[in-house]
PDB file of C-alpha atoms and ligand atoms in Angstrom:
ATOM      1  CA  MET A   1     139.566 152.834 128.058  1.00  0.00           C
ATOM      2  CA  LEU A   2     141.421 150.326 125.893  1.00  0.00           C
ATOM      3  CA  GLY A   3     144.127 151.467 123.478  1.00  0.00           C
ATOM      4  CA  LYS A   4     142.082 149.995 120.630  1.00  0.00           C
ATOM      5  CA  THR A   5     139.086 152.154 121.603  1.00  0.00           C
ATOM      6  CA  HIS A   6     141.308 155.253 121.782  1.00  0.00           C
ATOM      7  CA  MET A   7     142.590 154.505 118.294  1.00  0.00           C
ATOM      8  CA  ALA A   8     139.074 153.964 116.950  1.00  0.00           C
ATOM      9  CA  THR A   9     137.747 157.207 118.449  1.00  0.00           C
ATOM     10  CA  GLY A  10     140.878 159.052 117.226  1.00  0.00           C
ATOM     11  CA  LEU A  11     140.245 157.643 113.759  1.00  0.00           C
ATOM     12  CA  LEU A  12     136.644 158.802 113.850  1.00  0.00           C
ATOM     13  CA  ALA A  13     137.676 162.300 114.993  1.00  0.00           C
ATOM     14  CA  SER A  14     140.195 162.540 112.125  1.00  0.00           C
ATOM     15  CA  ILE A  15     137.553 161.519 109.608  1.00  0.00           C
ATOM     16  CA  VAL A  16     135.027 163.981 111.048  1.00  0.00           C
ATOM     17  CA  THR A  17     137.551 166.855 110.946  1.00  0.00           C
ATOM     18  CA  LEU A  18     138.908 165.948 107.502  1.00  0.00           C
ATOM     19  CA  PRO A  19     136.672 168.431 105.609  1.00  0.00           C
ATOM     20  CA  MET A  20     138.035 171.216 107.850  1.00  0.00           C
ATOM     21  CA  VAL A  21     141.474 170.733 106.297  1.00  0.00           C
ATOM     22  CA  ASP A  22     142.183 173.453 103.793  1.00  0.00           C
ATOM     23  CA  THR A  23     143.416 171.367 100.882  1.00  0.00           C
ATOM     24  CA  VAL A  24     144.805 174.407  99.071  1.00  0.00           C
ATOM     25  CA  HIS A  25     147.164 175.149 101.942  1.00  0.00           C
ATOM     26  CA  LEU A  26     147.938 171.496 102.414  1.00  0.00           C
ATOM     27  CA  LYS A  27     148.982 171.242  98.769  1.00  0.00           C
ATOM     28  CA  VAL A  28     151.275 174.241  99.179  1.00  0.00           C
ATOM     29  CA  TRP A  29     153.087 172.877 102.208  1.00  0.00           C
ATOM     30  CA  PHE A  30     153.247 169.388 100.785  1.00  0.00           C
ATOM     31  CA  SER A  31     154.951 170.598  97.628  1.00  0.00           C
ATOM     32  CA  GLN A  32     157.296 172.765  99.675  1.00  0.00           C
ATOM     33  CA  ALA A  33     158.088 169.904 102.000  1.00  0.00           C
ATOM     34  CA  SER A  34     158.651 167.158  99.508  1.00  0.00           C
ATOM     35  CA  ARG A  35     158.388 168.602  95.980  1.00  0.00           C
ATOM     36  CA  GLY A  36     156.183 165.625  95.220  1.00  0.00           C
ATOM     37  CA  ASN A  37     152.792 165.513  93.555  1.00  0.00           C
ATOM     38  CA  PHE A  38     150.495 164.379  96.298  1.00  0.00           C
ATOM     39  CA  VAL A  39     146.858 163.705  95.616  1.00  0.00           C
ATOM     40  CA  ASN A  40     144.090 164.411  98.112  1.00  0.00           C
ATOM     41  CA  LEU A  41     143.922 160.781  99.192  1.00  0.00           C
ATOM     42  CA  GLU A  42     147.500 160.855 100.472  1.00  0.00           C
ATOM     43  CA  ILE A  43     146.908 164.134 102.308  1.00  0.00           C
ATOM     44  CA  ALA A  44     143.830 162.593 103.899  1.00  0.00           C
ATOM     45  CA  ALA A  45     145.751 159.439 104.868  1.00  0.00           C
ATOM     46  CA  LEU A  46     148.432 161.491 106.636  1.00  0.00           C
ATOM     47  CA  TRP A  47     145.837 163.598 108.479  1.00  0.00           C
ATOM     48  CA  ILE A  48     143.993 160.473 109.622  1.00  0.00           C
ATOM     49  CA  GLY A  49     147.185 158.586 110.556  1.00  0.00           C
ATOM     50  CA  LEU A  50     148.453 161.446 112.714  1.00  0.00           C
ATOM     51  CA  GLY A  51     145.050 161.763 114.389  1.00  0.00           C
ATOM     52  CA  VAL A  52     145.395 158.122 115.464  1.00  0.00           C
ATOM     53  CA  VAL A  53     148.966 158.752 116.671  1.00  0.00           C
ATOM     54  CA  GLY A  54     147.720 161.732 118.729  1.00  0.00           C
ATOM     55  CA  SER A  55     144.992 159.557 120.251  1.00  0.00           C
ATOM     56  CA  ILE A  56     147.520 157.133 121.811  1.00  0.00           C
ATOM     57  CA  LEU A  57     150.179 159.686 122.873  1.00  0.00           C
ATOM     58  CA  PRO A  58     148.750 160.492 126.362  1.00  0.00           C
ATOM     59  CA  ASP A  59     149.107 156.829 127.384  1.00  0.00           C
ATOM     60  CA  LEU A  60     152.893 156.875 126.825  1.00  0.00           C
ATOM     61  CA  ASP A  61     152.871 157.339 130.615  1.00  0.00           C
ATOM     62  CA  GLU A  62     151.805 153.690 130.988  1.00  0.00           C
ATOM     63  CA  PHE A  63     154.103 150.743 130.277  1.00  0.00           C
ATOM     64  CA  HIS A  64     151.584 148.356 128.744  1.00  0.00           C
ATOM     65  CA  SER A  65     149.810 150.798 126.416  1.00  0.00           C
ATOM     66  CA  ILE A  66     149.792 150.367 122.635  1.00  0.00           C
ATOM     67  CA  GLY A  67     151.757 153.584 122.079  1.00  0.00           C
ATOM     68  CA  THR A  68     154.469 152.670 124.583  1.00  0.00           C
ATOM     69  CA  ARG A  69     155.020 149.272 122.953  1.00  0.00           C
ATOM     70  CA  LYS A  70     155.317 150.955 119.544  1.00  0.00           C
ATOM     71  CA  VAL A  71     157.825 153.525 120.842  1.00  0.00           C
ATOM     72  CA  GLU A  72     159.836 150.728 122.493  1.00  0.00           C
ATOM     73  CA  ALA A  73     159.949 148.770 119.220  1.00  0.00           C
ATOM     74  CA  VAL A  74     161.144 151.848 117.295  1.00  0.00           C
ATOM     75  CA  VAL A  75     163.770 152.743 119.941  1.00  0.00           C
ATOM     76  CA  ARG A  76     165.018 149.120 120.024  1.00  0.00           C
ATOM     77  CA  THR A  77     165.351 149.025 116.216  1.00  0.00           C
ATOM     78  CA  ILE A  78     167.236 152.339 116.119  1.00  0.00           C
ATOM     79  CA  LEU A  79     169.587 151.195 118.913  1.00  0.00           C
ATOM     80  CA  LEU A  80     170.272 147.912 117.098  1.00  0.00           C
ATOM     81  CA  LEU A  81     171.041 149.743 113.843  1.00  0.00           C
ATOM     82  CA  PHE A  82     173.249 152.215 115.726  1.00  0.00           C
ATOM     83  CA  PHE A  83     175.077 149.310 117.417  1.00  0.00           C
ATOM     84  CA  LEU A  84     175.691 147.622 114.036  1.00  0.00           C
ATOM     85  CA  PHE A  85     176.870 150.930 112.539  1.00  0.00           C
ATOM     86  CA  LEU A  86     179.302 151.601 115.423  1.00  0.00           C
ATOM     87  CA  THR A  87     180.690 148.043 115.387  1.00  0.00           C
ATOM     88  CA  GLU A  88     180.999 148.123 111.587  1.00  0.00           C
ATOM     89  CA  GLN A  89     182.840 151.441 111.672  1.00  0.00           C
ATOM     90  CA  HIS A  90     185.416 150.380 114.229  1.00  0.00           C
ATOM     91  CA  GLY A  91     185.681 146.761 113.130  1.00  0.00           C
ATOM     92  CA  ARG A  92     185.168 145.643 116.750  1.00  0.00           C
ATOM     93  CA  PHE A  93     183.152 146.367 119.903  1.00  0.00           C
ATOM     94  CA  ASN A  94     183.981 149.587 121.695  1.00  0.00           C
ATOM     95  CA  THR A  95     182.634 151.137 124.875  1.00  0.00           C
ATOM     96  CA  LEU A  96     179.944 153.183 123.125  1.00  0.00           C
ATOM     97  CA  SER A  97     178.680 150.265 121.002  1.00  0.00           C
ATOM     98  CA  LEU A  98     178.484 148.068 124.118  1.00  0.00           C
ATOM     99  CA  ILE A  99     176.493 150.729 125.990  1.00  0.00           C
ATOM    100  CA  VAL A 100     174.110 151.012 123.028  1.00  0.00           C
ATOM    101  CA  LEU A 101     173.711 147.217 122.978  1.00  0.00           C
ATOM    102  CA  ILE A 102     173.032 147.022 126.739  1.00  0.00           C
ATOM    103  CA  VAL A 103     170.414 149.805 126.576  1.00  0.00           C
ATOM    104  CA  GLY A 104     168.783 148.035 123.603  1.00  0.00           C
ATOM    105  CA  VAL A 105     168.657 144.725 125.494  1.00  0.00           C
ATOM    106  CA  LEU A 106     167.154 146.499 128.540  1.00  0.00           C
ATOM    107  CA  THR A 107     164.227 147.670 126.374  1.00  0.00           C
ATOM    108  CA  LEU A 108     163.496 143.963 125.693  1.00  0.00           C
ATOM    109  CA  MET A 109     162.656 143.522 129.385  1.00  0.00           C
ATOM    110  CA  GLY A 110     159.399 145.441 128.987  1.00  0.00           C
ATOM    111  CA  GLY A 111     157.684 147.073 131.960  1.00  0.00           C
ATOM    112  CA  GLU A 112     158.537 150.411 133.540  1.00  0.00           C
ATOM    113  CA  ILE A 113     162.307 150.152 132.872  1.00  0.00           C
ATOM    114  CA  ALA A 114     161.779 149.699 129.133  1.00  0.00           C
ATOM    115  CA  ARG A 115     159.243 152.539 129.080  1.00  0.00           C
ATOM    116  CA  LYS A 116     161.500 154.974 130.939  1.00  0.00           C
ATOM    117  CA  ILE A 117     164.463 154.137 128.701  1.00  0.00           C
ATOM    118  CA  SER A 118     162.322 154.589 125.584  1.00  0.00           C
ATOM    119  CA  MET A 119     160.946 157.963 126.725  1.00  0.00           C
ATOM    120  CA  LEU A 120     164.452 159.170 127.571  1.00  0.00           C
ATOM    121  CA  MET A 121     165.696 157.941 124.158  1.00  0.00           C
ATOM    122  CA  LEU A 122     162.830 159.921 122.591  1.00  0.00           C
ATOM    123  CA  ALA A 123     164.057 162.977 124.504  1.00  0.00           C
ATOM    124  CA  LEU A 124     167.612 162.285 123.315  1.00  0.00           C
ATOM    125  CA  GLY A 125     166.303 162.043 119.741  1.00  0.00           C
ATOM    126  CA  CYS A 126     164.709 165.501 120.129  1.00  0.00           C
ATOM    127  CA  ILE A 127     168.022 166.887 121.419  1.00  0.00           C
ATOM    128  CA  VAL A 128     169.900 165.350 118.461  1.00  0.00           C
ATOM    129  CA  LEU A 129     167.384 166.916 116.034  1.00  0.00           C
ATOM    130  CA  LEU A 130     167.719 170.192 117.927  1.00  0.00           C
ATOM    131  CA  ILE A 131     171.488 170.194 117.375  1.00  0.00           C
ATOM    132  CA  MET A 132     171.412 168.854 113.802  1.00  0.00           C
ATOM    133  CA  ASP A 133     168.667 171.149 112.535  1.00  0.00           C
ATOM    134  CA  ALA A 134     169.657 174.338 114.362  1.00  0.00           C
ATOM    135  CA  LYS A 135     169.515 176.042 110.951  1.00  0.00           C
ATOM    136  CA  TYR A 136     165.702 176.165 111.188  1.00  0.00           C
ATOM    137  CA  GLY A 137     165.993 178.930 113.789  1.00  0.00           C
ATOM    138  CA  THR A 138     164.815 179.748 117.281  1.00  0.00           C
ATOM    139  CA  ASN A 139     161.205 178.569 116.758  1.00  0.00           C
ATOM    140  CA  PHE A 140     162.398 175.108 115.780  1.00  0.00           C
ATOM    141  CA  LEU A 141     164.851 175.006 118.699  1.00  0.00           C
ATOM    142  CA  SER A 142     162.230 176.072 121.275  1.00  0.00           C
ATOM    143  CA  GLY A 143     159.834 173.492 119.816  1.00  0.00           C
ATOM    144  CA  MET A 144     162.366 170.683 120.175  1.00  0.00           C
ATOM    145  CA  VAL A 145     163.173 171.822 123.733  1.00  0.00           C
ATOM    146  CA  LEU A 146     159.448 171.588 124.633  1.00  0.00           C
ATOM    147  CA  LEU A 147     159.200 168.105 123.057  1.00  0.00           C
ATOM    148  CA  THR A 148     162.295 167.050 125.025  1.00  0.00           C
ATOM    149  CA  VAL A 149     160.710 168.367 128.239  1.00  0.00           C
ATOM    150  CA  TRP A 150     157.420 166.550 127.458  1.00  0.00           C
ATOM    151  CA  SER A 151     159.259 163.230 126.930  1.00  0.00           C
ATOM    152  CA  ILE A 152     161.369 163.546 130.092  1.00  0.00           C
ATOM    153  CA  ILE A 153     158.393 164.477 132.322  1.00  0.00           C
ATOM    154  CA  THR A 154     156.341 161.624 130.781  1.00  0.00           C
ATOM    155  CA  ALA A 155     159.155 159.182 131.635  1.00  0.00           C
ATOM    156  CA  PHE A 156     158.886 159.885 135.356  1.00  0.00           C
ATOM    157  CA  VAL A 157     155.323 160.892 136.290  1.00  0.00           C
ATOM    158  CA  ALA A 158     152.540 158.531 137.387  1.00  0.00           C
ATOM    159  CA  HIS A 159     149.877 157.320 134.914  1.00  0.00           C
ATOM    160  CA  ARG A 160     147.068 159.789 134.112  1.00  0.00           C
ATOM    161  CA  THR A 161     148.825 162.859 135.458  1.00  0.00           C
ATOM    162  CA  PHE A 162     150.958 165.213 133.296  1.00  0.00           C
ATOM    163  CA  THR A 163     150.124 163.730 129.855  1.00  0.00           C
ATOM    164  CA  HIS A 164     146.404 163.799 130.699  1.00  0.00           C
ATOM    165  CA  SER A 165     146.375 167.493 131.677  1.00  0.00           C
ATOM    166  CA  LEU A 166     146.010 170.818 129.870  1.00  0.00           C
ATOM    167  CA  LEU A 167     149.651 171.476 130.704  1.00  0.00           C
ATOM    168  CA  GLY A 168     150.759 168.268 128.964  1.00  0.00           C
ATOM    169  CA  LEU A 169     148.606 169.042 125.920  1.00  0.00           C
ATOM    170  CA  LEU A 170     149.966 172.599 125.783  1.00  0.00           C
ATOM    171  CA  VAL A 171     153.642 171.568 126.030  1.00  0.00           C
ATOM    172  CA  LEU A 172     153.250 168.907 123.331  1.00  0.00           C
ATOM    173  CA  GLY A 173     151.057 171.012 121.028  1.00  0.00           C
ATOM    174  CA  ALA A 174     153.246 174.122 121.316  1.00  0.00           C
ATOM    175  CA  GLY A 175     156.399 172.026 120.885  1.00  0.00           C
ATOM    176  CA  LEU A 176     155.122 170.280 117.753  1.00  0.00           C
ATOM    177  CA  GLY A 177     153.699 173.483 116.310  1.00  0.00           C
ATOM    178  CA  MET A 178     156.885 175.491 116.854  1.00  0.00           C
ATOM    179  CA  ALA A 179     159.141 172.721 115.536  1.00  0.00           C
ATOM    180  CA  LEU A 180     157.000 172.070 112.460  1.00  0.00           C
ATOM    181  CA  THR A 181     156.233 175.675 111.431  1.00  0.00           C
ATOM    182  CA  PRO A 182     159.689 176.361 109.909  1.00  0.00           C
ATOM    183  CA  LEU A 183     159.329 173.062 108.000  1.00  0.00           C
ATOM    184  CA  HIS A 184     155.964 174.294 106.598  1.00  0.00           C
ATOM    185  CA  LEU A 185     154.277 171.346 108.330  1.00  0.00           C
ATOM    186  CA  LEU A 186     152.243 173.226 110.958  1.00  0.00           C
ATOM    187  CA  LEU A 187     148.994 171.549 109.877  1.00  0.00           C
ATOM    188  CA  LEU A 188     150.306 168.160 111.020  1.00  0.00           C
ATOM    189  CA  THR A 189     150.177 169.523 114.571  1.00  0.00           C
ATOM    190  CA  TYR A 190     146.405 170.045 114.361  1.00  0.00           C
ATOM    191  CA  ALA A 191     145.828 166.384 113.457  1.00  0.00           C
ATOM    192  CA  VAL A 192     147.907 165.201 116.440  1.00  0.00           C
ATOM    193  CA  VAL A 193     146.275 167.701 118.840  1.00  0.00           C
ATOM    194  CA  ILE A 194     142.750 166.661 117.751  1.00  0.00           C
ATOM    195  CA  GLY A 195     143.612 162.988 118.431  1.00  0.00           C
ATOM    196  CA  TYR A 196     145.129 163.970 121.802  1.00  0.00           C
ATOM    197  CA  ILE A 197     142.042 165.942 122.880  1.00  0.00           C
ATOM    198  CA  VAL A 198     139.755 163.053 121.886  1.00  0.00           C
ATOM    199  CA  HIS A 199     141.866 160.741 124.088  1.00  0.00           C
ATOM    200  CA  LEU A 200     141.421 163.096 127.069  1.00  0.00           C
ATOM    201  CA  LEU A 201     137.649 163.309 126.435  1.00  0.00           C
ATOM    202  CA  ALA A 202     137.414 159.515 126.233  1.00  0.00           C
ATOM    203  CA  ASP A 203     139.316 159.151 129.511  1.00  0.00           C
ATOM    204  CA  ALA A 204     137.073 161.825 131.071  1.00  0.00           C
ATOM    205  CA  VAL A 205     134.076 159.506 130.646  1.00  0.00           C
ATOM    206  CA  SER A 206     135.998 156.466 131.888  1.00  0.00           C
ATOM    207  CA  GLY A 207     137.138 157.634 135.300  1.00  0.00           C
ATOM    208  CA  GLY A 208     138.186 161.257 134.750  1.00  0.00           C
ATOM    209  CA  VAL A 209     141.309 163.230 133.853  1.00  0.00           C
ATOM    210  CA  PRO A 210     143.406 165.648 135.963  1.00  0.00           C
ATOM    211  CA  VAL A 211     142.714 168.625 133.665  1.00  0.00           C
ATOM    212  CA  PHE A 212     144.490 171.154 135.880  1.00  0.00           C
ATOM    213  CA  TRP A 213     147.394 168.912 137.012  1.00  0.00           C
ATOM    214  CA  PRO A 214     149.573 169.641 138.995  1.00  0.00           C
ATOM    215  CA  LEU A 215     146.894 171.807 140.661  1.00  0.00           C
ATOM    216  CA  ARG A 216     144.209 170.072 142.693  1.00  0.00           C
ATOM    217  CA  LEU A 217     140.531 170.974 142.783  1.00  0.00           C
ATOM    218  CA  GLY A 218     139.633 170.482 146.420  1.00  0.00           C
ATOM    219  CA  LYS A 219     139.633 166.763 147.220  1.00  0.00           C
ATOM    220  CA  HIS A 220     139.414 165.678 143.624  1.00  0.00           C
ATOM    221  CA  THR A 221     142.353 165.600 141.254  1.00  0.00           C
ATOM    222  CA  ARG A 222     140.394 164.206 138.305  1.00  0.00           C
ATOM    223  CA  LEU A 223     137.458 165.717 136.453  1.00  0.00           C
ATOM    224  CA  GLY A 224     134.935 163.434 134.772  1.00  0.00           C
ATOM    225  CA  ILE A 225     132.654 160.490 135.308  1.00  0.00           C
ATOM    226  CA  ARG A 226     132.909 156.720 135.112  1.00  0.00           C
ATOM    227  CA  LEU A 227     130.490 155.867 132.311  1.00  0.00           C
ATOM    228  CA  VAL A 228     132.760 153.344 130.654  1.00  0.00           C
ATOM    229  CA  LYS A 229     134.859 150.767 132.496  1.00  0.00           C
ATOM    230  CA  SER A 230     138.114 149.855 130.741  1.00  0.00           C
ATOM    231  CA  GLY A 231     137.815 146.526 128.899  1.00  0.00           C
ATOM    232  CA  SER A 232     134.036 146.355 129.476  1.00  0.00           C
ATOM    233  CA  ALA A 233     131.408 145.566 126.853  1.00  0.00           C
ATOM    234  CA  MET A 234     130.678 149.301 126.678  1.00  0.00           C
ATOM    235  CA  ASP A 235     134.366 149.996 125.934  1.00  0.00           C
ATOM    236  CA  HIS A 236     134.315 147.509 123.020  1.00  0.00           C
ATOM    237  CA  THR A 237     130.970 148.900 121.813  1.00  0.00           C
ATOM    238  CA  VAL A 238     132.327 152.474 121.702  1.00  0.00           C
ATOM    239  CA  GLY A 239     135.319 151.223 119.680  1.00  0.00           C
ATOM    240  CA  LEU A 240     133.191 149.237 117.256  1.00  0.00           C
ATOM    241  CA  ALA A 241     130.649 152.056 116.836  1.00  0.00           C
ATOM    242  CA  SER A 242     133.497 154.486 116.072  1.00  0.00           C
ATOM    243  CA  LEU A 243     134.874 152.124 113.436  1.00  0.00           C
ATOM    244  CA  ILE A 244     131.472 151.692 111.782  1.00  0.00           C
ATOM    245  CA  LEU A 245     130.861 155.459 111.755  1.00  0.00           C
ATOM    246  CA  THR A 246     134.359 155.982 110.316  1.00  0.00           C
ATOM    247  CA  VAL A 247     133.666 153.546 107.477  1.00  0.00           C
ATOM    248  CA  VAL A 248     130.292 155.177 106.764  1.00  0.00           C
ATOM    249  CA  LEU A 249     131.812 158.700 106.687  1.00  0.00           C
ATOM    250  CA  ALA A 250     134.844 157.569 104.667  1.00  0.00           C
ATOM    251  CA  ALA A 251     132.541 155.907 102.133  1.00  0.00           C
ATOM    252  CA  GLY A 252     130.753 159.233 101.833  1.00  0.00           C
ATOM    253  CA  TYR A 253     133.958 161.200 101.217  1.00  0.00           C
ATOM    254  CA  PHE A 254     135.738 158.826  98.893  1.00  0.00           C
ATOM    255  CA  HIS A 255     132.876 157.288  96.911  1.00  0.00           C
TER     256      HIS A 255
HETATM  257 ZN1   ZN B 301     144.694 157.716 128.837  1.00  0.00          ZN
END
């Protein structure tokens, strides 16, 4: 299924599940997290946005997916800023700033190399957060360790294996949940997990997903059917129908 279709179905799932969000609790954790006065619309926007993010996460195991390109762009920007900061601080190039520059340039190459570098940089980012925010306690630390593990495994496994399995969903969901609980942001995890599950369901009807990876079920590694061929008219129709339904439901909520 196309990345666009995944995003559209993720969007629809977020809109459908929006009324399930307990706005009272959301308001509590929002004020604790930011001390700002958020209105319902902003809470809804965050829920929906994270649902879409969750719906493209499983395809970070593929170099040409929408999510991978986004992660690469973010990693490249951070490396460039870090390079400028290091050069600025020392007044000249040094070994570390040159390494940062080389890694940044490598991500411009695209393909598997850029994807692997980006996933490993994501893992490094989790480790940095783990060290910097150790004050949030053991739950936060275990959560960041799980997110690091998820990123490293995703860097090296084949497409539609780990990230498209229950194990992958569990590691990511538990990692996010544990890391976000001490920050009073646990509810954000549910939005991401809903998007993630919808991605797996969508892939299950377009060729199947290895639900029990790394275990095999007899001859078959993937469970599912091939109702929708990636890039086909059906694929586009599912995406468009999801968008239309989203607009209809959103109009109902926010009229
Ligand atoms: Zn997928």
